[in-house]
Coordinates of C-alpha atoms in Angstrom, one line a residue:
M1480 CA -56.2 79.5 103.2
L1481 CA -55.3 80.9 99.8
L1482 CA -58.2 79.1 98.2
S1483 CA -60.6 80.4 100.8
G1484 CA -59.0 83.9 100.5
F1485 CA -59.8 84.1 96.8
I1486 CA -63.4 83.0 97.4
L1487 CA -63.8 85.6 100.2
M1488 CA -62.2 88.3 98.0
G1489 CA -64.7 87.4 95.3
V1490 CA -67.6 87.7 97.7
I1491 CA -66.6 91.2 99.0
M1492 CA -65.9 92.5 95.5
Q1493 CA -69.1 91.2 94.1
S1494 CA -71.0 92.7 97.0
M1495 CA -69.4 96.1 96.8
V1496 CA -68.9 96.6 93.1
M1497 CA -72.3 98.2 92.6
G1498 CA -71.1 101.2 94.6
Y1499 CA -68.6 101.9 91.7
V1500 CA -70.7 100.7 88.8
M1501 CA -73.8 102.7 89.5
P1502 CA -72.3 106.2 89.1
A1503 CA -70.6 105.1 85.9
A1504 CA -73.7 103.3 84.5
Q1505 CA -76.3 105.9 85.3
C1506 CA -76.3 107.5 81.8
D1507 CA -76.3 104.1 79.9
L1508 CA -79.1 102.7 82.1
N1509 CA -81.0 106.0 82.7
L1510 CA -80.8 105.6 86.5
N1511 CA -82.2 108.0 89.0
L1512 CA -80.9 108.1 92.6
T1513 CA -83.7 105.8 93.9
Q1514 CA -82.9 103.2 91.3
R1515 CA -79.2 103.4 92.1
G1516 CA -80.0 102.8 95.7
W1517 CA -82.0 99.6 95.3
L1518 CA -79.7 98.2 92.7
S1519 CA -76.8 98.7 95.1
A1520 CA -78.8 96.7 97.7
I1521 CA -79.3 93.7 95.4
P1522 CA -76.3 91.6 96.7
F1523 CA -77.3 92.0 100.3
I1524 CA -81.0 91.2 99.6
A1525 CA -79.9 88.0 97.7
I1526 CA -77.7 86.9 100.6
I1527 CA -80.4 87.5 103.2
I1528 CA -83.0 85.5 101.2
T1529 CA -80.8 82.5 100.3
S1530 CA -78.2 82.1 103.1
Y1531 CA -80.5 79.7 105.0
F1532 CA -81.0 77.6 101.9
W1533 CA -77.2 77.4 101.1
G1534 CA -76.5 76.5 104.7
W1535 CA -78.9 73.5 104.5
I1536 CA -77.3 72.3 101.2
A1537 CA -73.8 72.6 102.7
D1538 CA -74.8 70.5 105.7
T1539 CA -76.5 67.8 103.7
R1540 CA -74.6 67.7 100.3
G1541 CA -71.2 69.0 101.2
R1542 CA -69.2 72.3 101.4
R1543 CA -67.2 71.8 98.2
F1544 CA -70.2 71.0 96.1
V1545 CA -72.0 74.2 97.2
M1546 CA -69.0 76.5 96.6
L1547 CA -68.0 74.9 93.2
F1548 CA -71.6 74.9 91.9
S1549 CA -72.5 78.4 93.0
M1550 CA -69.3 80.2 92.1
I1551 CA -69.4 79.0 88.5
I1552 CA -73.0 80.1 88.0
S1553 CA -72.4 83.4 89.8
A1554 CA -69.4 84.3 87.5
V1555 CA -71.4 83.4 84.4
F1556 CA -74.4 85.6 85.3
S1557 CA -72.0 88.5 86.3
A1558 CA -70.6 88.3 82.8
L1559 CA -74.2 88.2 81.3
A1560 CA -75.2 91.2 83.4
S1561 CA -72.4 93.2 81.7
F1562 CA -74.3 92.9 78.5
A1563 CA -77.7 94.1 79.9
P1564 CA -79.3 96.7 77.7
E1565 CA -81.6 98.3 80.3
I1566 CA -82.2 98.4 84.0
Y1567 CA -84.7 95.6 84.4
S1568 CA -82.5 92.9 82.7
F1569 CA -79.5 94.2 84.5
A1570 CA -81.3 93.9 87.9
V1571 CA -82.6 90.4 87.2
L1572 CA -79.2 89.1 86.0
S1573 CA -77.4 90.8 88.9
F1574 CA -79.8 89.3 91.4
I1575 CA -79.4 85.8 90.0
S1576 CA -75.6 86.3 90.2
S1577 CA -75.9 87.5 93.8
I1578 CA -78.1 84.5 94.8
F1579 CA -75.3 82.1 93.8
M1580 CA -72.6 84.4 95.3
S1581 CA -74.4 83.9 98.6
G1582 CA -73.4 80.2 98.5
P1583 CA -69.7 80.5 99.2
S1584 CA -70.0 83.6 101.3
A1585 CA -70.5 81.8 104.6
V1586 CA -69.7 78.1 103.7
V1587 CA -66.1 79.0 103.0
Y1588 CA -65.4 79.7 106.7
T1589 CA -66.7 76.3 107.7
F1590 CA -64.7 74.7 104.9
L1591 CA -61.5 76.4 106.0
G1592 CA -62.1 75.7 109.7
E1593 CA -62.7 72.0 109.1
F1594 CA -59.5 71.6 107.3
T1595 CA -57.5 73.0 110.2
N1596 CA -56.7 71.5 113.6
I1597 CA -57.7 73.3 116.8
R1598 CA -54.1 74.5 117.4
H1599 CA -53.9 76.5 114.2
R1600 CA -57.6 77.0 113.3
D1601 CA -58.0 80.5 114.8
K1602 CA -54.9 81.9 113.2
I1603 CA -55.7 80.4 109.8
V1604 CA -59.3 81.5 109.7
A1605 CA -58.1 85.0 110.8
F1606 CA -55.5 85.2 108.0
G1607 CA -58.1 83.8 105.5
S1608 CA -60.4 86.6 106.5
S1609 CA -57.8 89.1 105.8
F1610 CA -58.6 88.6 102.1
V1611 CA -61.9 90.5 102.8
G1612 CA -59.7 93.5 103.6
I1613 CA -57.6 92.8 100.5
G1614 CA -60.8 92.8 98.5
T1615 CA -61.7 96.2 99.8
L1616 CA -58.3 97.4 98.6
V1617 CA -58.3 95.6 95.3
L1618 CA -61.8 96.7 94.3
P1619 CA -61.2 100.5 94.2
A1620 CA -57.7 99.8 92.6
I1621 CA -59.3 97.8 89.8
S1622 CA -62.1 100.4 89.5
W1623 CA -59.5 103.2 89.3
L1624 CA -57.7 101.2 86.5
I1625 CA -60.8 100.4 84.4
L1626 CA -63.4 103.1 84.8
P1627 CA -61.3 106.1 83.6
L1628 CA -60.7 104.2 80.3
E1629 CA -62.4 105.8 77.3
F1630 CA -63.4 102.9 75.0
T1631 CA -66.8 102.2 73.5
Y1632 CA -67.6 99.1 71.5
P1633 CA -71.1 99.1 70.0
I1634 CA -73.1 95.8 70.0
E1635 CA -75.9 96.5 67.6
F1636 CA -78.1 93.4 68.2
L1637 CA -78.3 94.3 71.9
G1638 CA -78.5 98.0 71.3
I1639 CA -75.7 98.8 73.8
N1640 CA -72.2 100.3 73.9
Y1641 CA -69.8 98.1 75.8
R1642 CA -68.1 100.6 78.1
P1643 CA -65.6 100.3 81.0
W1644 CA -68.2 99.8 83.8
R1645 CA -69.4 96.7 82.0
L1646 CA -65.8 95.4 82.0
L1647 CA -65.6 96.1 85.7
L1648 CA -68.4 93.7 86.4
V1649 CA -66.5 90.9 84.6
A1650 CA -63.2 91.8 86.3
C1651 CA -64.8 91.5 89.8
A1652 CA -65.8 87.9 89.0
L1653 CA -62.1 86.9 88.4
P1654 CA -61.5 85.8 92.1
F1655 CA -64.4 83.4 91.8
I1656 CA -62.9 81.9 88.6
I1657 CA -59.5 81.5 90.3
G1658 CA -61.2 80.1 93.3
T1659 CA -63.1 77.6 91.2
V1660 CA -59.9 76.3 89.6
F1661 CA -58.3 75.9 93.0
L1662 CA -61.4 74.2 94.4
M1663 CA -61.5 71.7 91.6
L1664 CA -58.1 70.5 92.8
A1665 CA -59.2 70.4 96.5
P1666 CA -61.1 67.5 98.2
E1667 CA -64.3 67.7 100.3
S1668 CA -64.0 68.6 103.9
P1669 CA -63.0 65.4 105.7
K1670 CA -64.9 66.5 108.8
F1671 CA -68.1 66.6 106.7
L1672 CA -67.4 63.2 105.2
C1673 CA -66.9 61.7 108.6
A1674 CA -70.0 63.3 110.0
S1675 CA -72.0 62.0 107.0
G1676 CA -70.9 58.5 107.6
K1677 CA -68.6 58.4 104.5
F1678 CA -65.6 57.0 106.4
E1679 CA -63.7 55.5 103.5
E1680 CA -63.9 58.8 101.5
C1681 CA -62.8 60.6 104.7
L1682 CA -59.8 58.3 105.2
A1683 CA -58.8 58.8 101.5
V1684 CA -58.7 62.5 102.1
L1685 CA -56.8 62.2 105.3
R1686 CA -54.2 59.8 103.7
K1687 CA -53.7 62.4 100.9
M1688 CA -53.2 65.2 103.5
Y1689 CA -50.8 62.9 105.4
T1690 CA -48.8 62.1 102.3
I1691 CA -48.4 65.8 101.3
N1692 CA -47.7 67.1 104.8
R1693 CA -45.3 64.3 105.9
R1694 CA -43.9 63.3 102.4
L1695 CA -44.5 59.7 103.2
P1696 CA -46.3 56.9 101.4
E1697 CA -50.1 56.6 102.0
D1698 CA -49.8 53.0 103.3
T1699 CA -47.7 54.3 106.3
Y1700 CA -50.7 56.4 107.6
P1701 CA -51.3 54.9 111.0
V1702 CA -55.1 55.4 111.1
K1703 CA -56.9 52.4 109.6
A1704 CA -60.5 53.0 110.6
L1705 CA -62.7 55.8 112.0
I1706 CA -65.1 55.6 114.9
P1707 CA -68.4 57.3 114.2
E1708 CA -69.1 60.6 116.0
A1709 CA -72.2 61.1 118.1
H1710 CA -73.6 63.4 115.5
S1711 CA -72.7 61.2 112.5
C1712 CA -75.5 60.5 110.1
K1713 CA -76.0 59.4 106.5
A1714 CA -76.8 62.1 104.0
N1715 CA -80.5 62.3 103.3
E1716 CA -81.2 60.5 100.1
N1717 CA -84.9 61.3 100.0
T1718 CA -86.2 63.7 97.4
G1719 CA -89.3 65.8 96.9
I1720 CA -90.5 69.1 98.5
A1721 CA -91.7 67.4 101.7
A1722 CA -88.4 65.6 102.2
I1723 CA -86.5 68.8 101.6
L1724 CA -88.6 70.8 104.1
F1725 CA -88.3 68.1 106.7
S1726 CA -84.5 68.0 106.2
M1727 CA -84.3 71.7 106.6
K1728 CA -86.4 71.6 109.7
E1729 CA -84.1 68.8 111.1
Q1730 CA -81.0 70.9 110.4
T1731 CA -82.5 74.1 111.9
T1732 CA -84.5 73.1 115.0
P1733 CA -81.5 72.1 117.2
L1734 CA -80.0 75.5 116.7
F1735 CA -83.0 77.0 118.6
K1736 CA -83.0 74.5 121.4
L1737 CA -80.6 74.1 124.4
P1738 CA -77.7 73.8 124.5
L1739 CA -77.2 75.5 121.2
L1740 CA -79.8 78.3 121.5
P1741 CA -77.7 80.8 123.5
W1742 CA -74.8 80.4 121.0
T1743 CA -77.1 80.9 118.1
C1744 CA -78.5 84.1 119.6
L1745 CA -75.1 85.4 120.6
T1746 CA -73.4 84.8 117.2
C1747 CA -76.3 86.2 115.3
F1748 CA -76.5 89.4 117.4
V1749 CA -72.7 90.1 117.3
Q1750 CA -72.6 89.6 113.5
F1751 CA -75.6 91.8 113.1
G1752 CA -73.9 94.6 115.1
I1753 CA -70.5 94.3 113.4
F1754 CA -72.0 94.3 109.9
A1755 CA -74.4 97.1 110.6
T1756 CA -71.6 99.3 111.9
T1757 CA -68.9 98.4 109.4
N1758 CA -70.9 98.2 106.2
G1759 CA -73.3 100.9 107.3
F1760 CA -70.6 103.5 107.6
F1761 CA -68.4 102.1 104.9
I1762 CA -71.0 102.8 102.2
W1763 CA -71.3 106.4 103.4
S1764 CA -67.6 106.9 104.1
P1765 CA -66.8 108.6 100.8
T1766 CA -69.6 111.1 101.4
I1767 CA -68.5 111.8 105.0
L1768 CA -64.7 112.1 104.2
N1769 CA -65.3 114.2 101.1
S1770 CA -67.4 116.6 103.1
L1771 CA -64.7 116.9 105.7
I1772 CA -61.9 117.4 103.2
S1773 CA -63.8 120.1 101.2
H1774 CA -64.9 121.9 104.4
E1775 CA -63.5 125.4 104.7
G1776 CA -63.4 127.3 107.9
N1777 CA -62.7 126.6 111.6
Q1778 CA -62.1 123.1 113.0
T1779 CA -65.4 121.5 113.8
R1780 CA -67.1 118.2 114.4
I1781 CA -68.0 115.7 111.7
C1782 CA -71.7 116.1 112.3
D1783 CA -71.5 119.9 112.2
V1784 CA -70.0 119.6 108.7
M1785 CA -72.6 117.1 107.6
D1786 CA -75.4 119.3 108.9
A1787 CA -74.0 122.3 107.0
V1788 CA -73.7 120.3 103.8
H1789 CA -77.3 119.0 104.1
A1790 CA -78.6 122.5 104.7
Q1791 CA -76.8 123.8 101.6
V1792 CA -78.1 120.9 99.4
S1793 CA -81.7 121.5 100.7
A1794 CA -81.5 125.2 99.9
N1795 CA -80.4 124.5 96.3
S1796 CA -82.0 122.7 93.4
T1797 CA -81.9 118.9 93.7
Q1798 CA -82.1 118.1 90.0
V1799 CA -79.6 115.4 89.0
V1800 CA -77.5 115.9 85.9
C1801 CA -76.4 112.8 84.1
N1802 CA -72.6 112.8 84.7
D1803 CA -70.9 109.4 84.8
V1804 CA -67.4 110.7 85.6
I1805 CA -66.2 109.5 89.0
N1806 CA -63.9 111.7 91.1
T1807 CA -60.6 109.9 91.7
T1808 CA -60.7 111.1 95.4
T1809 CA -63.3 108.3 96.0
F1810 CA -60.9 105.7 94.8
E1811 CA -58.0 107.1 96.9
L1812 CA -60.0 107.2 100.1
S1813 CA -61.4 103.7 99.6
I1814 CA -57.9 102.4 99.0
Y1815 CA -56.7 104.0 102.3
L1816 CA -59.6 102.4 104.1
G1817 CA -58.8 99.0 102.5
L1818 CA -55.2 99.4 103.8
V1819 CA -56.5 100.0 107.3
F1820 CA -58.7 96.9 107.1
C1821 CA -55.9 94.7 105.7
S1822 CA -53.6 95.8 108.5
M1823 CA -56.1 95.1 111.2
Y1824 CA -56.9 91.6 109.8
I1825 CA -53.2 90.7 109.7
I1826 CA -52.6 92.0 113.2
V1827 CA -55.5 90.0 114.5
G1828 CA -54.1 86.9 112.7
F1829 CA -50.8 87.2 114.5
L1830 CA -52.3 88.0 118.0
V1831 CA -55.0 85.3 118.1
D1832 CA -52.7 82.5 119.1
F1833 CA -51.3 84.6 122.0
M1834 CA -54.5 86.3 123.2
G1835 CA -57.3 84.0 122.1
K1836 CA -60.5 84.9 120.2
K1837 CA -62.5 86.0 123.3
L1838 CA -60.0 88.6 124.6
I1839 CA -59.4 90.1 121.1
L1840 CA -63.2 90.3 120.4
V1841 CA -63.9 92.0 123.8
V1842 CA -61.0 94.5 123.5
L1843 CA -61.3 95.3 119.8
L1844 CA -65.0 95.7 119.8
A1845 CA -64.9 97.9 123.0
G1846 CA -62.1 100.0 121.6
T1847 CA -63.7 100.5 118.2
G1848 CA -67.1 101.4 119.9
L1849 CA -65.4 104.0 122.1
S1850 CA -63.6 105.4 119.0
G1851 CA -67.0 105.9 117.3
I1852 CA -68.2 108.1 120.2
G1853 CA -64.8 109.9 120.1
A1854 CA -65.2 110.5 116.3
H1855 CA -68.4 112.4 116.9
L1856 CA -67.1 114.5 119.8
A1857 CA -63.6 115.3 118.2
Y1858 CA -63.2 118.9 116.9
N1859 CA -59.9 118.2 115.3
Q1860 CA -60.8 116.9 111.9
H1861 CA -57.6 114.8 111.5
L1862 CA -58.3 113.1 114.8
A1863 CA -62.0 112.6 113.9
I1864 CA -61.0 110.9 110.6
V1865 CA -58.6 108.5 112.4
L1866 CA -61.3 107.6 115.0
F1867 CA -63.9 107.2 112.3
A1868 CA -61.6 104.7 110.5
V1869 CA -61.0 102.9 113.8
L1870 CA -64.7 102.5 114.2
M1871 CA -65.0 100.7 110.9
M1872 CA -62.1 98.4 111.9
S1873 CA -64.7 96.4 114.0
G1874 CA -65.2 94.5 110.7
A1875 CA -61.9 92.6 111.5
C1876 CA -63.9 90.7 114.1
I1877 CA -66.2 89.1 111.4
G1878 CA -63.7 86.3 110.7
L1879 CA -63.1 85.7 114.4
M1880 CA -66.8 85.3 115.1
N1881 CA -67.0 82.8 112.3
A1882 CA -64.1 80.9 113.8
V1883 CA -66.0 81.0 117.1
T1884 CA -69.1 79.6 115.4
V1885 CA -67.2 76.8 113.7
E1886 CA -65.9 75.8 117.2
L1887 CA -69.1 76.1 119.1
F1888 CA -71.5 74.0 116.8
P1889 CA -71.3 70.3 115.9
T1890 CA -70.3 69.4 112.4
K1891 CA -73.9 68.4 111.5
Y1892 CA -75.2 71.9 112.1
R1893 CA -72.0 74.0 111.6
A1894 CA -72.6 75.3 108.1
M1895 CA -76.2 76.2 108.9
A1896 CA -75.1 78.1 112.0
V1897 CA -72.5 80.1 110.1
C1898 CA -74.9 80.9 107.3
L1899 CA -77.6 82.0 109.8
S1900 CA -75.2 84.3 111.6
M1901 CA -73.9 85.7 108.3
M1902 CA -77.5 86.2 107.1
M1903 CA -78.1 88.2 110.2
G1904 CA -74.9 90.1 109.4
R1905 CA -76.3 91.0 106.0
V1906 CA -79.6 92.1 107.5
G1907 CA -77.4 94.4 109.7
S1908 CA -75.7 95.7 106.5
M1909 CA -79.0 96.6 105.0
T1910 CA -80.3 98.1 108.3
G1911 CA -77.1 100.0 109.0
S1912 CA -76.7 101.6 105.6
N1913 CA -80.3 102.8 105.6
L1914 CA -80.2 104.1 109.2
V1915 CA -76.8 105.9 108.7
G1916 CA -78.1 107.6 105.6
L1917 CA -81.3 108.6 107.4
F1918 CA -79.5 110.0 110.5
L1919 CA -76.9 111.8 108.5
A1920 CA -79.7 113.8 107.0
T1921 CA -81.8 114.3 110.1
N1922 CA -79.7 113.8 113.3
C1923 CA -76.1 112.9 112.5
G1924 CA -75.0 112.4 116.1
V1925 CA -77.5 109.6 116.7
S1926 CA -75.8 107.4 114.1
F1927 CA -72.5 107.5 115.9
Y1928 CA -74.0 107.0 119.4
L1929 CA -76.3 104.2 118.2
F1930 CA -73.8 102.1 116.3
A1931 CA -71.0 102.7 118.8
G1932 CA -73.3 101.6 121.5
I1933 CA -74.3 98.5 119.6
I1934 CA -70.6 97.6 119.1
I1935 CA -69.9 98.1 122.8
L1936 CA -72.9 95.8 123.6
C1937 CA -71.4 93.2 121.3
S1938 CA -68.2 93.4 123.2
L1939 CA -70.0 92.8 126.5
S1940 CA -71.8 89.8 124.9
C1941 CA -68.5 88.2 123.9
L1942 CA -67.6 88.0 127.6
F1943 CA -69.9 84.9 127.7
L1944 CA -67.8 83.1 125.1
P1945 CA -65.6 80.1 126.2
G1946 CA -62.0 80.9 127.0
K1947 CA -58.9 80.5 124.8
N1948 CA -58.1 77.1 123.3
K1949 CA -55.2 75.4 124.9
G1950 CA -54.4 73.2 121.8
P1951 CA -55.8 70.0 120.5
I1952 CA -57.8 68.1 123.2
V1953 CA -57.2 64.4 123.1
T1954 CA -60.2 62.5 124.4
K1955 CA -61.9 59.2 123.8
P1956 CA -64.4 59.3 120.9
T1957 CA -67.5 59.3 123.1
D1958 CA -70.2 61.8 124.1
E1959 CA -67.4 63.9 125.7
E1960 CA -66.2 64.8 122.3
T1961 CA -69.6 66.1 121.4
R1962 CA -69.8 68.2 124.5
N1963 CA -66.5 69.8 123.4
E1964 CA -68.1 70.9 120.2
A1965 CA -71.4 72.0 121.6
Q1966 CA -70.5 73.5 125.0
E1967 CA -73.0 74.5 127.6
P1968 CA -73.5 78.3 127.9
A1969 CA -71.1 80.1 130.2

């Protein structure tokens, strides 16, 4: 859980760091607002493009291999991006770093889930996901620590001055470095090894786990041999483009056929809605909250304030002055939101064993969706801010949906299924952030009604999920076990 937590924290910090780097780097890189916008979107674009590819590699070559390989390269290119002299080299290096950051972003949930038995899986995945909330708390804290520093180190052969925003890029790669060290000490997922037909390697991992957990010698482990699963298969040893494309087709096609098709559609839709709402509003939350705090006059709704601000900006000059000093209010508000996320992730982790994933997903998504509608209608600004924060707490369901995905799909297709659902989530992030920005400038109320409605629809969709786990199911290793992993739609 700690290993997976550091990896998830690295993913969220690498994804969101551009929001803090761009304002501080706009003078050094001569950025306009449009360029700042598409540079901030680079991590999401990279994840959308490459999630499918990483899912295929994880299902054919192993979870540990994907994360170890991709985290090292991502951290290296993040460090190289900090030395970029101009916008084009910075964009290319950041994009390459983000491509490899995409590797562990979804595979880590599969890795963590496969190391945990059914009785504890939901709680462990939920607690591991809480590091996403910790990342949203740590990122503004580190930014607040680094960006106000006033140092400049000229590097003449590159023609740059090494300033605090460049150091921030390196600092946000530290969780990946720590995760890499931990992962080098960890074995491959025994579930993957078993599904790949590597029974002796799987037994070696299980014996090691037995020795550490029970504090007994390895030779006392009672399991001497493993019976192949229905979905067990040897790793594809063929090479070449044709073999790779055929392997990717074989890994993907079953996800879009019965009995897995309904689960593929459901998990992708719910992740799209959650990411679109949470990240869409999170990116614009400093703008919204700052507007509310600076508003003078009678109590009024959020959208009334935003409409007034937009009208004032439209009436004045829109010329951008190069000022790379960031208001500390941005850091403070982001830290408060991070605290809210952390609290919700931890609460979900404690409740999941008692309530089950399905009930938490239905109740939490419905509650956050209704809060979004209330945030738009509330005239009391303090109440509106609270309801607005609750709306974004729907992000606490991302980890639970990944736990659901790990449970629903067979081992052979599990990483691909998680990566596809997370890819749709990142598409939601791109869609949500652009639509929220558009509606805030044109019809603010539509943004709240639209995304609150999507979240409520996600809640209704979760009613079709299987019920709460009753603990480990002991069955004979036959086709019955396979049906437990890939259940028929409710």
